[in-house]
Coordinates of C-alpha atoms and ligand atoms in Angstrom, one line a residue:
Chain A
M1 CA 153.3 77.4 99.2
K2 CA 154.1 79.7 96.3
I3 CA 152.9 81.4 93.0
N4 CA 153.5 79.4 89.5
P5 CA 157.0 80.8 88.6
N6 CA 156.3 81.7 84.7
I7 CA 152.8 83.5 85.1
A8 CA 153.0 87.6 84.2
I9 CA 152.1 90.3 85.3
N10 CA 151.9 93.4 83.8
E11 CA 152.0 97.0 84.8
N12 CA 148.2 97.3 84.2
G13 CA 148.1 94.7 86.5
L14 CA 147.0 92.3 84.0
L15 CA 147.9 88.6 85.3
F16 CA 148.6 85.9 82.6
N17 CA 149.3 82.7 83.2
P18 CA 150.2 80.7 80.2
S19 CA 149.8 77.4 81.2
T20 CA 146.5 77.8 81.0
G21 CA 145.9 80.8 78.8
E22 CA 143.8 81.8 81.3
S23 CA 144.3 85.8 82.2
F24 CA 143.5 88.1 85.2
R25 CA 143.0 91.4 86.1
V26 CA 144.6 92.4 89.7
N27 CA 144.7 95.6 91.8
P28 CA 148.2 97.5 92.6
T29 CA 148.3 95.8 96.4
G30 CA 146.9 92.5 94.7
A31 CA 149.9 93.0 91.9
R32 CA 152.3 94.1 94.5
V33 CA 151.6 90.5 96.6
A34 CA 151.5 88.3 93.9
E35 CA 155.0 89.6 92.9
L36 CA 156.8 89.6 96.5
L37 CA 154.7 85.6 96.6
K38 CA 156.7 84.7 92.9
E39 CA 159.9 85.9 94.6
E40 CA 158.7 82.9 97.5
R41 CA 159.2 84.7 100.4
S42 CA 158.3 83.8 103.4
L43 CA 154.3 84.9 104.7
D44 CA 155.5 86.8 107.3
V45 CA 158.3 89.2 105.1
I46 CA 155.7 90.4 102.2
I47 CA 153.3 91.3 105.9
S48 CA 156.5 93.7 106.3
K49 CA 157.3 94.7 103.2
I50 CA 153.4 95.7 102.0
Q51 CA 153.0 97.8 105.6
E52 CA 156.2 99.8 104.7
E53 CA 154.8 100.7 101.6
Y54 CA 151.1 101.7 102.8
E55 CA 148.5 102.6 105.4
V56 CA 147.5 99.5 106.7
D57 CA 147.3 97.7 110.5
R58 CA 148.9 94.4 110.0
Y59 CA 145.4 92.2 111.5
T60 CA 143.7 93.7 108.1
L61 CA 146.5 92.9 106.2
E62 CA 146.8 89.3 107.3
K63 CA 143.2 88.8 106.7
D64 CA 143.0 89.8 103.4
I65 CA 146.3 88.7 102.3
A66 CA 144.5 84.8 103.1
D67 CA 141.8 85.8 101.7
F68 CA 143.5 86.6 98.9
I69 CA 145.8 83.7 98.5
Q70 CA 142.7 81.3 98.9
L71 CA 141.6 83.3 95.9
L72 CA 145.2 82.6 93.7
K73 CA 144.3 79.1 94.7
N74 CA 140.8 78.9 93.8
N75 CA 142.0 80.1 89.9
A76 CA 145.6 77.6 90.4
L77 CA 147.4 80.0 90.2
I78 CA 149.0 78.3 93.3
Q79 CA 150.5 75.9 93.7
N80 CA 150.6 73.9 97.7
N81 CA 153.7 72.5 98.1
E82 CA 153.3 72.3 102.2
Chain B
M1 CA 157.9 108.2 101.5
E2 CA 153.7 108.8 102.5
K3 CA 152.5 104.8 102.7
K4 CA 149.8 104.8 99.5
R5 CA 145.9 104.4 100.7
Y6 CA 145.3 100.7 101.4
E7 CA 143.2 98.4 99.3
R8 CA 142.8 95.4 100.1
P9 CA 144.2 92.4 97.0
V10 CA 141.6 91.8 95.0
I11 CA 142.2 89.6 91.9
K12 CA 138.9 88.2 88.7
R13 CA 139.6 85.8 86.8
L14 CA 139.1 88.0 82.9
E15 CA 136.5 86.3 80.0
T16 CA 137.6 85.8 76.7
G17 CA 135.9 87.8 74.0
V18 CA 134.9 90.7 76.5
P19 CA 137.9 92.4 77.1
A20 CA 136.8 96.0 76.3
K21 CA 135.0 96.0 79.2
F22 CA 138.1 95.4 81.0
G23 CA 140.4 97.3 78.8
R24 CA 139.1 100.6 80.6
P25 CA 137.2 99.7 83.5
Q26 CA 135.1 102.4 85.3
K27 CA 135.7 104.2 88.0
P28 CA 132.6 103.8 90.6
E29 CA 131.4 107.3 91.6
I30 CA 132.7 107.9 95.1
M31 CA 130.0 110.7 98.0
S32 CA 132.1 112.4 99.3
D33 CA 130.3 115.3 100.6
I34 CA 126.4 116.0 100.2
D35 CA 125.9 119.4 99.4
G36 CA 129.2 120.8 100.0
V37 CA 129.7 119.5 104.0
S38 CA 132.0 116.7 104.2
V39 CA 130.7 113.2 104.8
E40 CA 133.8 112.6 107.2
S41 CA 132.6 115.9 109.0
L42 CA 129.0 115.0 109.1
V43 CA 130.2 112.0 111.0
N44 CA 132.2 113.8 113.8
Q45 CA 129.4 115.4 114.1
F46 CA 126.2 113.1 114.1
G47 CA 128.4 110.4 114.3
S48 CA 127.4 107.0 111.9
P49 CA 124.5 105.9 110.7
L50 CA 123.1 109.7 110.3
Y51 CA 120.4 110.2 108.5
V52 CA 120.8 113.2 105.9
Y53 CA 118.6 115.6 104.1
S54 CA 118.7 118.2 101.9
E55 CA 117.1 121.2 102.2
K56 CA 117.5 123.0 99.2
Q57 CA 116.9 119.6 97.2
I58 CA 113.3 119.2 99.0
R59 CA 112.5 122.6 98.0
D60 CA 113.9 122.0 94.5
K61 CA 111.7 118.7 94.3
Y62 CA 109.0 120.7 95.1
R63 CA 108.9 124.0 93.1
K64 CA 110.3 121.3 89.8
A65 CA 106.8 119.7 90.6
Y66 CA 104.6 122.2 91.7
K67 CA 105.2 124.2 88.5
A68 CA 104.9 121.0 86.1
F69 CA 101.2 120.6 87.9
S70 CA 100.5 124.9 88.4
T71 CA 101.8 125.6 83.9
R72 CA 99.5 122.9 83.0
Y73 CA 96.7 123.5 85.5
P74 CA 95.5 126.8 87.0
K75 CA 93.9 125.2 90.0
V76 CA 96.8 123.7 92.0
Q77 CA 97.6 123.0 95.4
F78 CA 99.6 120.1 97.0
A79 CA 99.2 118.7 100.8
W80 CA 102.5 116.5 102.3
S81 CA 102.5 112.9 103.4
Y82 CA 102.5 113.0 106.7
K83 CA 103.4 109.1 106.7
T84 CA 105.6 109.9 104.7
N85 CA 108.4 111.5 105.9
Y86 CA 106.7 113.6 109.7
L87 CA 110.0 115.0 111.1
G88 CA 108.9 118.7 111.8
A89 CA 111.6 120.0 110.5
I90 CA 110.9 118.7 106.9
C91 CA 107.5 119.0 107.3
N92 CA 107.8 122.9 107.7
V93 CA 110.4 122.8 104.6
F94 CA 106.6 121.9 102.5
H95 CA 104.7 124.1 104.8
Q96 CA 106.5 126.9 104.4
E97 CA 106.4 125.9 100.0
G98 CA 102.2 126.5 100.7
S99 CA 101.9 122.4 101.3
W100 CA 99.1 121.9 103.0
A101 CA 98.5 118.6 105.5
E102 CA 97.5 114.8 104.7
V103 CA 97.0 113.0 107.3
V104 CA 95.7 109.3 108.0
S105 CA 95.5 109.0 111.8
G106 CA 94.9 110.9 114.7
F107 CA 98.3 111.1 116.1
E108 CA 99.6 112.8 112.4
Y109 CA 96.4 115.0 112.4
D110 CA 98.0 116.6 115.7
K111 CA 101.5 116.7 114.8
A112 CA 100.3 118.6 111.9
R113 CA 98.3 121.3 114.5
A114 CA 101.2 121.6 116.8
L115 CA 103.4 122.9 114.1
G116 CA 100.6 124.7 113.1
V117 CA 98.6 124.4 110.1
E118 CA 95.6 125.4 110.2
G119 CA 92.6 122.6 110.4
S120 CA 90.9 123.9 107.0
K121 CA 94.7 122.8 105.3
I122 CA 94.4 119.2 107.0
I123 CA 93.5 116.4 105.3
F124 CA 92.3 113.5 107.0
N125 CA 92.3 109.9 105.1
G126 CA 92.5 106.6 106.4
P127 CA 90.3 104.1 107.3
D128 CA 91.4 104.6 111.0
K129 CA 89.9 108.2 112.8
S130 CA 87.8 107.7 116.1
V131 CA 85.3 110.0 117.2
E132 CA 87.4 111.9 118.5
D133 CA 89.1 112.6 115.8
L134 CA 86.4 113.3 114.2
E135 CA 84.9 115.7 116.3
K136 CA 87.7 117.2 115.9
A137 CA 88.3 117.0 112.2
I138 CA 84.5 118.6 112.2
K139 CA 85.3 121.2 114.9
N140 CA 88.5 122.5 112.9
D141 CA 86.3 122.4 109.4
S142 CA 89.1 119.5 108.6
P143 CA 87.9 117.9 104.9
I144 CA 87.6 114.3 105.8
H145 CA 87.6 111.6 103.4
I146 CA 85.6 109.2 103.3
D147 CA 87.4 106.0 103.3
H148 CA 83.8 103.6 103.5
L149 CA 80.3 103.1 105.0
D150 CA 80.0 103.0 108.5
E151 CA 82.5 106.6 109.1
L152 CA 79.8 108.0 106.5
Y153 CA 77.1 107.5 109.2
T154 CA 79.4 107.9 112.3
L155 CA 79.5 111.4 110.2
I156 CA 76.3 112.2 109.6
E157 CA 75.1 110.8 113.3
L158 CA 78.4 113.8 114.3
S159 CA 76.6 116.2 112.2
G160 CA 73.5 117.2 114.2
K161 CA 75.3 116.9 117.0
A162 CA 77.6 119.1 116.0
G163 CA 75.2 121.3 114.9
K164 CA 77.4 121.8 111.9
K165 CA 78.0 120.1 108.5
P166 CA 81.1 118.4 107.8
S167 CA 83.2 119.1 105.4
V168 CA 83.6 115.3 103.0
A169 CA 85.3 114.0 100.9
I170 CA 85.1 110.4 99.4
R171 CA 87.5 107.9 98.4
I172 CA 87.0 105.8 95.7
N173 CA 89.4 103.3 94.5
M174 CA 89.2 102.0 90.7
D175 CA 90.2 100.0 88.1
T176 CA 92.9 101.8 86.0
G177 CA 94.3 99.3 84.2
I178 CA 97.2 98.3 86.7
Y179 CA 97.7 95.3 90.0
P180 CA 97.2 95.1 92.2
R181 CA 93.9 97.0 92.8
W182 CA 93.6 99.2 96.2
D183 CA 90.4 98.3 96.2
R184 CA 90.0 97.8 100.2
F185 CA 90.8 101.9 100.4
G186 CA 87.0 103.5 99.9
F187 CA 83.9 103.5 97.2
N188 CA 84.9 101.3 93.9
Y189 CA 83.9 103.5 90.9
E190 CA 83.1 100.9 88.4
N191 CA 80.9 98.8 90.6
G192 CA 77.8 101.8 91.8
Q193 CA 78.9 101.9 95.6
A194 CA 80.9 105.3 94.5
W195 CA 78.0 106.6 93.6
D196 CA 75.7 105.0 95.9
A197 CA 78.0 107.2 98.8
L198 CA 77.5 110.0 96.5
N199 CA 73.5 109.4 97.1
K200 CA 73.9 108.9 100.2
I201 CA 75.4 112.2 101.0
M202 CA 73.9 114.3 99.4
H203 CA 71.5 113.4 100.3
S204 CA 71.3 113.2 103.9
G205 CA 71.5 117.3 103.9
K206 CA 73.7 116.2 106.5
L207 CA 77.0 117.1 104.8
E208 CA 79.1 119.3 102.7
L209 CA 79.9 117.1 99.6
I210 CA 83.7 119.6 99.1
G211 CA 85.9 116.6 96.8
L212 CA 86.7 113.7 95.5
H213 CA 90.3 111.5 96.4
T214 CA 91.8 108.1 95.0
H215 CA 94.9 107.2 95.9
I216 CA 95.4 104.6 93.4
G217 CA 98.8 102.5 94.2
T218 CA 102.0 103.5 95.2
F219 CA 105.1 103.9 92.7
M220 CA 103.4 103.6 90.2
L221 CA 105.4 103.3 86.9
S222 CA 102.1 104.7 84.3
T223 CA 101.8 107.6 83.9
E224 CA 98.6 105.8 81.7
A225 CA 96.7 104.6 85.1
Y226 CA 96.4 108.4 86.0
R227 CA 95.1 109.4 82.4
V228 CA 92.3 107.1 84.0
A229 CA 91.8 107.4 87.1
A230 CA 91.5 111.3 86.2
I231 CA 88.5 111.2 83.9
K232 CA 87.0 108.4 86.5
M233 CA 87.0 111.7 88.6
A234 CA 85.5 114.5 86.5
D235 CA 83.0 111.2 85.5
L236 CA 82.2 111.9 89.4
A237 CA 81.9 114.6 89.2
R238 CA 80.4 116.3 86.1
G239 CA 77.3 113.1 87.2
L240 CA 76.8 115.4 90.6
K241 CA 76.0 118.8 88.6
D242 CA 74.4 117.1 86.2
K243 CA 72.3 115.6 89.0
F244 CA 72.2 117.7 91.8
N245 CA 73.5 120.2 90.3
H246 CA 76.8 120.8 92.8
K247 CA 79.8 122.1 92.4
I248 CA 82.6 119.9 94.1
K249 CA 85.4 122.1 95.1
Y250 CA 88.7 119.5 94.1
I251 CA 89.7 116.5 93.1
D252 CA 92.7 114.3 94.8
M253 CA 94.7 112.5 92.7
G254 CA 96.5 112.0 95.7
G255 CA 100.3 110.5 95.4
G256 CA 102.1 107.6 94.2
F257 CA 104.7 108.5 91.5
A258 CA 107.3 106.8 91.6
T259 CA 110.9 107.5 92.5
A260 CA 114.5 107.3 91.0
N261 CA 115.3 104.0 93.2
T262 CA 115.6 100.3 91.8
L263 CA 112.6 98.3 92.7
K264 CA 113.3 94.6 93.3
G265 CA 114.0 92.5 90.7
S266 CA 113.1 95.2 88.1
Y267 CA 116.0 94.8 85.6
L268 CA 116.4 98.1 84.3
P269 CA 117.3 100.5 86.7
G270 CA 114.5 103.2 88.7
D271 CA 116.4 106.6 87.1
D272 CA 116.5 105.0 84.3
I273 CA 112.4 103.9 83.4
T274 CA 110.6 106.4 85.8
P275 CA 108.7 108.4 84.7
S276 CA 109.1 112.4 85.0
I277 CA 106.7 114.8 87.2
E278 CA 105.9 116.4 84.3
D279 CA 105.0 113.5 82.5
F280 CA 102.4 112.9 85.1
A281 CA 100.9 116.0 85.2
E282 CA 100.2 115.2 81.5
A283 CA 98.4 112.8 81.5
I284 CA 97.0 114.1 84.8
T285 CA 95.8 117.7 83.7
S286 CA 94.9 116.8 80.5
A287 CA 92.4 114.0 81.7
L288 CA 90.6 117.2 83.8
V289 CA 91.2 120.3 81.4
N290 CA 89.5 118.0 78.5
A291 CA 86.3 116.8 80.4
H292 CA 83.3 118.5 79.9
F293 CA 84.2 121.6 82.8
S294 CA 82.9 125.2 82.3
T295 CA 85.5 127.6 83.4
D296 CA 83.7 128.5 86.9
E297 CA 83.2 124.2 87.4
L298 CA 86.9 123.9 88.0
P299 CA 87.5 122.0 90.1
V300 CA 90.9 122.4 92.6
L301 CA 93.7 119.4 90.9
V302 CA 95.1 118.5 95.1
L303 CA 97.8 116.6 94.7
E304 CA 99.6 114.2 98.4
S305 CA 103.0 113.4 96.8
G306 CA 104.8 111.6 98.7
R307 CA 108.2 110.1 97.6
A308 CA 108.5 111.3 94.7
L309 CA 108.9 114.9 96.1
I310 CA 111.6 113.4 99.3
D311 CA 113.1 110.2 98.2
E312 CA 115.8 111.6 96.4
A313 CA 116.6 114.2 98.5
G314 CA 117.2 111.6 101.6
Y315 CA 120.6 110.1 102.4
M316 CA 122.1 107.3 104.9
I317 CA 125.4 107.2 105.7
G318 CA 127.1 104.5 107.5
T319 CA 130.2 102.9 108.4
V320 CA 132.2 99.4 107.3
L321 CA 132.5 97.3 110.3
A322 CA 133.6 94.3 108.5
N323 CA 134.3 92.2 105.5
K324 CA 134.6 88.9 105.4
R325 CA 134.3 86.3 102.0
L326 CA 131.3 83.6 102.5
A327 CA 131.0 80.6 101.7
T328 CA 130.2 80.3 98.5
G329 CA 133.2 82.7 97.6
Q330 CA 130.4 85.7 97.6
R331 CA 131.8 88.7 99.4
A332 CA 129.6 90.2 102.3
T333 CA 130.5 93.6 103.3
I334 CA 128.7 94.2 107.3
A335 CA 127.4 98.1 107.7
D336 CA 126.2 99.6 110.8
I337 CA 123.2 100.4 108.8
G338 CA 120.4 97.8 109.8
V339 CA 116.4 97.3 107.7
N340 CA 115.8 98.3 111.3
L341 CA 117.0 101.8 109.3
L342 CA 116.7 101.5 105.9
F343 CA 113.1 100.4 105.9
T344 CA 113.2 101.0 102.3
S345 CA 115.8 97.8 101.9
F346 CA 112.8 95.2 101.9
W347 CA 111.8 96.9 98.3
Y348 CA 114.9 99.1 96.6
E349 CA 117.8 98.1 95.3
H350 CA 119.9 101.9 96.8
K351 CA 122.7 102.8 95.1
V352 CA 125.9 102.5 97.4
K353 CA 128.1 105.2 96.8
P354 CA 131.9 105.2 98.6
A355 CA 133.3 108.6 100.6
Q356 CA 136.7 108.6 100.1
E357 CA 139.0 107.6 96.6
V358 CA 138.5 103.9 95.6
T359 CA 140.9 102.1 92.7
Q360 CA 137.5 100.6 90.2
F361 CA 138.3 97.3 91.4
T362 CA 134.8 96.1 92.3
E363 CA 134.0 93.2 93.8
P364 CA 130.2 91.5 93.9
S365 CA 129.3 91.6 97.1
K366 CA 126.3 91.3 99.5
I367 CA 125.7 94.0 102.2
Y368 CA 124.3 93.4 105.5
G369 CA 123.1 94.9 108.2
P370 CA 124.4 95.3 111.9
L371 CA 121.6 93.4 113.3
C372 CA 122.0 89.1 114.2
M373 CA 118.8 87.7 111.9
N374 CA 119.1 86.5 108.4
I375 CA 116.5 88.7 107.3
D376 CA 119.6 91.6 107.6
I377 CA 120.1 92.3 104.1
M378 CA 120.7 96.1 102.4
R379 CA 121.6 94.2 99.7
D380 CA 121.7 91.2 98.3
N381 CA 124.4 91.6 95.2
I382 CA 126.3 94.8 94.4
E383 CA 129.2 95.4 92.6
L384 CA 131.3 97.4 95.5
P385 CA 134.6 98.8 95.8
L386 CA 137.1 97.5 98.0
L387 CA 135.9 98.7 101.0
N388 CA 138.3 98.6 103.8
K389 CA 136.7 98.5 108.3
G390 CA 136.1 102.1 108.7
D391 CA 135.4 103.5 105.5
R392 CA 132.1 105.3 104.8
F393 CA 129.4 104.9 102.4
V394 CA 126.3 107.1 101.3
V395 CA 123.4 105.7 100.4
H396 CA 120.4 107.2 98.3
H397 CA 117.2 108.0 98.3
T398 CA 116.4 107.2 101.6
G399 CA 114.4 110.0 102.1
A400 CA 110.5 108.1 102.2
Y401 CA 109.4 106.5 105.2
N402 CA 112.1 105.1 106.3
N403 CA 111.8 108.6 109.0
T404 CA 108.7 107.0 109.6
Q405 CA 108.2 103.3 109.5
W406 CA 111.3 103.3 111.6
L407 CA 112.0 100.7 114.1
Q408 CA 113.5 101.0 117.3
F409 CA 115.4 97.2 116.9
I410 CA 118.6 96.4 119.1
T411 CA 120.1 99.2 118.3
L412 CA 119.0 102.9 118.7
R413 CA 117.6 105.4 116.5
P414 CA 120.4 107.6 115.2
N415 CA 120.7 111.6 114.5
V416 CA 119.0 113.2 111.5
V417 CA 119.7 116.1 110.4
M418 CA 119.5 118.3 107.8
I419 CA 121.7 120.7 105.4
D420 CA 120.0 124.0 105.0
E421 CA 119.9 126.4 101.8
N422 CA 123.6 127.9 102.9
G423 CA 125.5 124.6 103.3
Q424 CA 125.2 124.8 107.5
P425 CA 123.4 121.2 108.5
H426 CA 121.5 121.2 111.5
L427 CA 119.8 118.1 114.5
I428 CA 116.5 117.9 112.4
R429 CA 116.0 114.9 115.4
E430 CA 118.0 114.0 118.5
K431 CA 119.8 110.1 118.6
E432 CA 117.4 108.0 121.2
S433 CA 118.9 107.2 124.1
L434 CA 118.4 104.8 126.9
E435 CA 116.6 107.0 128.4
D436 CA 114.2 107.7 126.2
I437 CA 113.3 103.9 125.6
K438 CA 113.1 103.7 129.8
K439 CA 110.6 106.9 130.6
L440 CA 108.1 104.5 128.8
E441 CA 108.6 101.4 130.6
Q442 CA 107.7 100.2 134.2
I443 CA 108.2 97.0 135.8
P444 CA 106.3 96.1 138.8
E445 CA 107.0 96.0 142.2
H446 CA 107.7 92.3 142.6
L447 CA 110.1 92.2 139.3
R448 CA 112.1 95.0 140.5
N449 CA 115.1 93.0 142.8
F450 CA 116.7 90.3 141.3
E451 CA 119.8 88.1 142.7
L452 CA 122.2 86.6 140.3
Ligands
LIG501 C1 96.1 108.1 100.8 C2 97.2 108.6 101.1 N1 97.6 109.7 100.3 C3 98.7 109.9 99.5 C4 100.5 108.9 100.1 C5 101.2 109.1 99.3 O1 101.6 108.3 98.6 P1 103.5 108.3 97.7 O2 104.2 108.5 98.8 O3 103.7 106.4 97.4 O4 103.1 109.3 97.1 C6 99.8 106.9 99.9 C7 100.5 106.7 100.6 O5 100.8 105.4 101.0 C8 98.1 107.1 100.8 O6 98.2 106.6 101.2

């Protein structure tokens, strides 16, 4: 699983998908997860990275990231290569 | 390195053509304290969910309403509508401000007496007054507002027994141009029922007719309806003077003024469309002063406003239990406040504010309560900031009817506190315990034991 690599995320939380021309807004945590997804890290690595930076328990984070990934899929921002 | 406050990751598609709306998103309002007392400290001390009243806001509301009427009309008397909120501490704030009591049952009547309200200052309304209730009211000189002919005849009978004339008024219902028309209470103005009842009272010689009462509806958004009602009430009072040379002491216009809450399905928020108390006062008092009363005939104007005086001074603090995504894709937040505690969520789109820092990100969400019931929905569709499990929030305008219509259902009813004018919280109703519930139950001998 990885996010479309040509997607651009700016520091104001705007996310642009050049292949469809659609724009999105992401919140800071969303931007961070999307960035990490671009680098194709495993979910485990992403989770520990976020946990290093944010005050959150693992259980909540796992659940929320799964939900976020579903939102990315709904918006055709993720290629599911599994 | 200090860790940042976590917010769940979200993404939202931007609609083309409306960049401005998202260009600088507005930060949702947060409410971290009530009258200077932090939400977190209230929860730590009294638990969640929690009902919180601001004594200062109740007094401010009352004084503003009293001023609105008394600056426009020389004789004004408020009577606190017990059914709206009969917690003793709440009633006593109103009584300290000078309000009489307005009750609609023997229970409410006894509650007002127990708080120390003089009988002559308890207005007894409603269709359900037992013979014992009426006897008590007659003995204590309470104004009895007659709802139907059966009650009228009962009172004539009791008057003979008591050797004393009961002080009575009749409740009038009428067409004020609004729908629904509350014609099930009292006697109708247009079809002559009202005059029929007044004639019976006057000719009986057994009852002291001291007033006329109406209550045209609740959560009224029209001031015009009150103007029409006041004109009709004044017309009856003038008619009594003409026909019987009888002067009544008061005209009671009831309550019903709307609050800042937003009715379900309303396109505009309540704060934008609810007339001010001054607007209601102007409609009623101008109709009365322009009626043909001589100065010494001018009746006292009684008001039984309930919700408008307490709704906005009441809050509920709740806690997020969980977040989930529904099959439709919509976000759902499960809170510890169910419809059993927030009965008014059946009528209102209650305003909900987070109690801690949030970003400007929001998601269209549903807020469910904790009951295992499909109807347990606090908000069907609300743009909600991203609340985490354990976060607190404050529900607004919950002061009217929730502490009287609440149900002991699935959970026990929680603590109720009032913050005094110095910012000191006081417990005004303790949370229920299993013992409280068990105390009222009895288990027959043959059902005491079982083996599983
Ligand atoms: C007779 C009477 N007076 C006063 C009230 C208080 O009404 P509100 O809370 O709408 O002001 C009610 C409530 O229904 C009522 O029935």
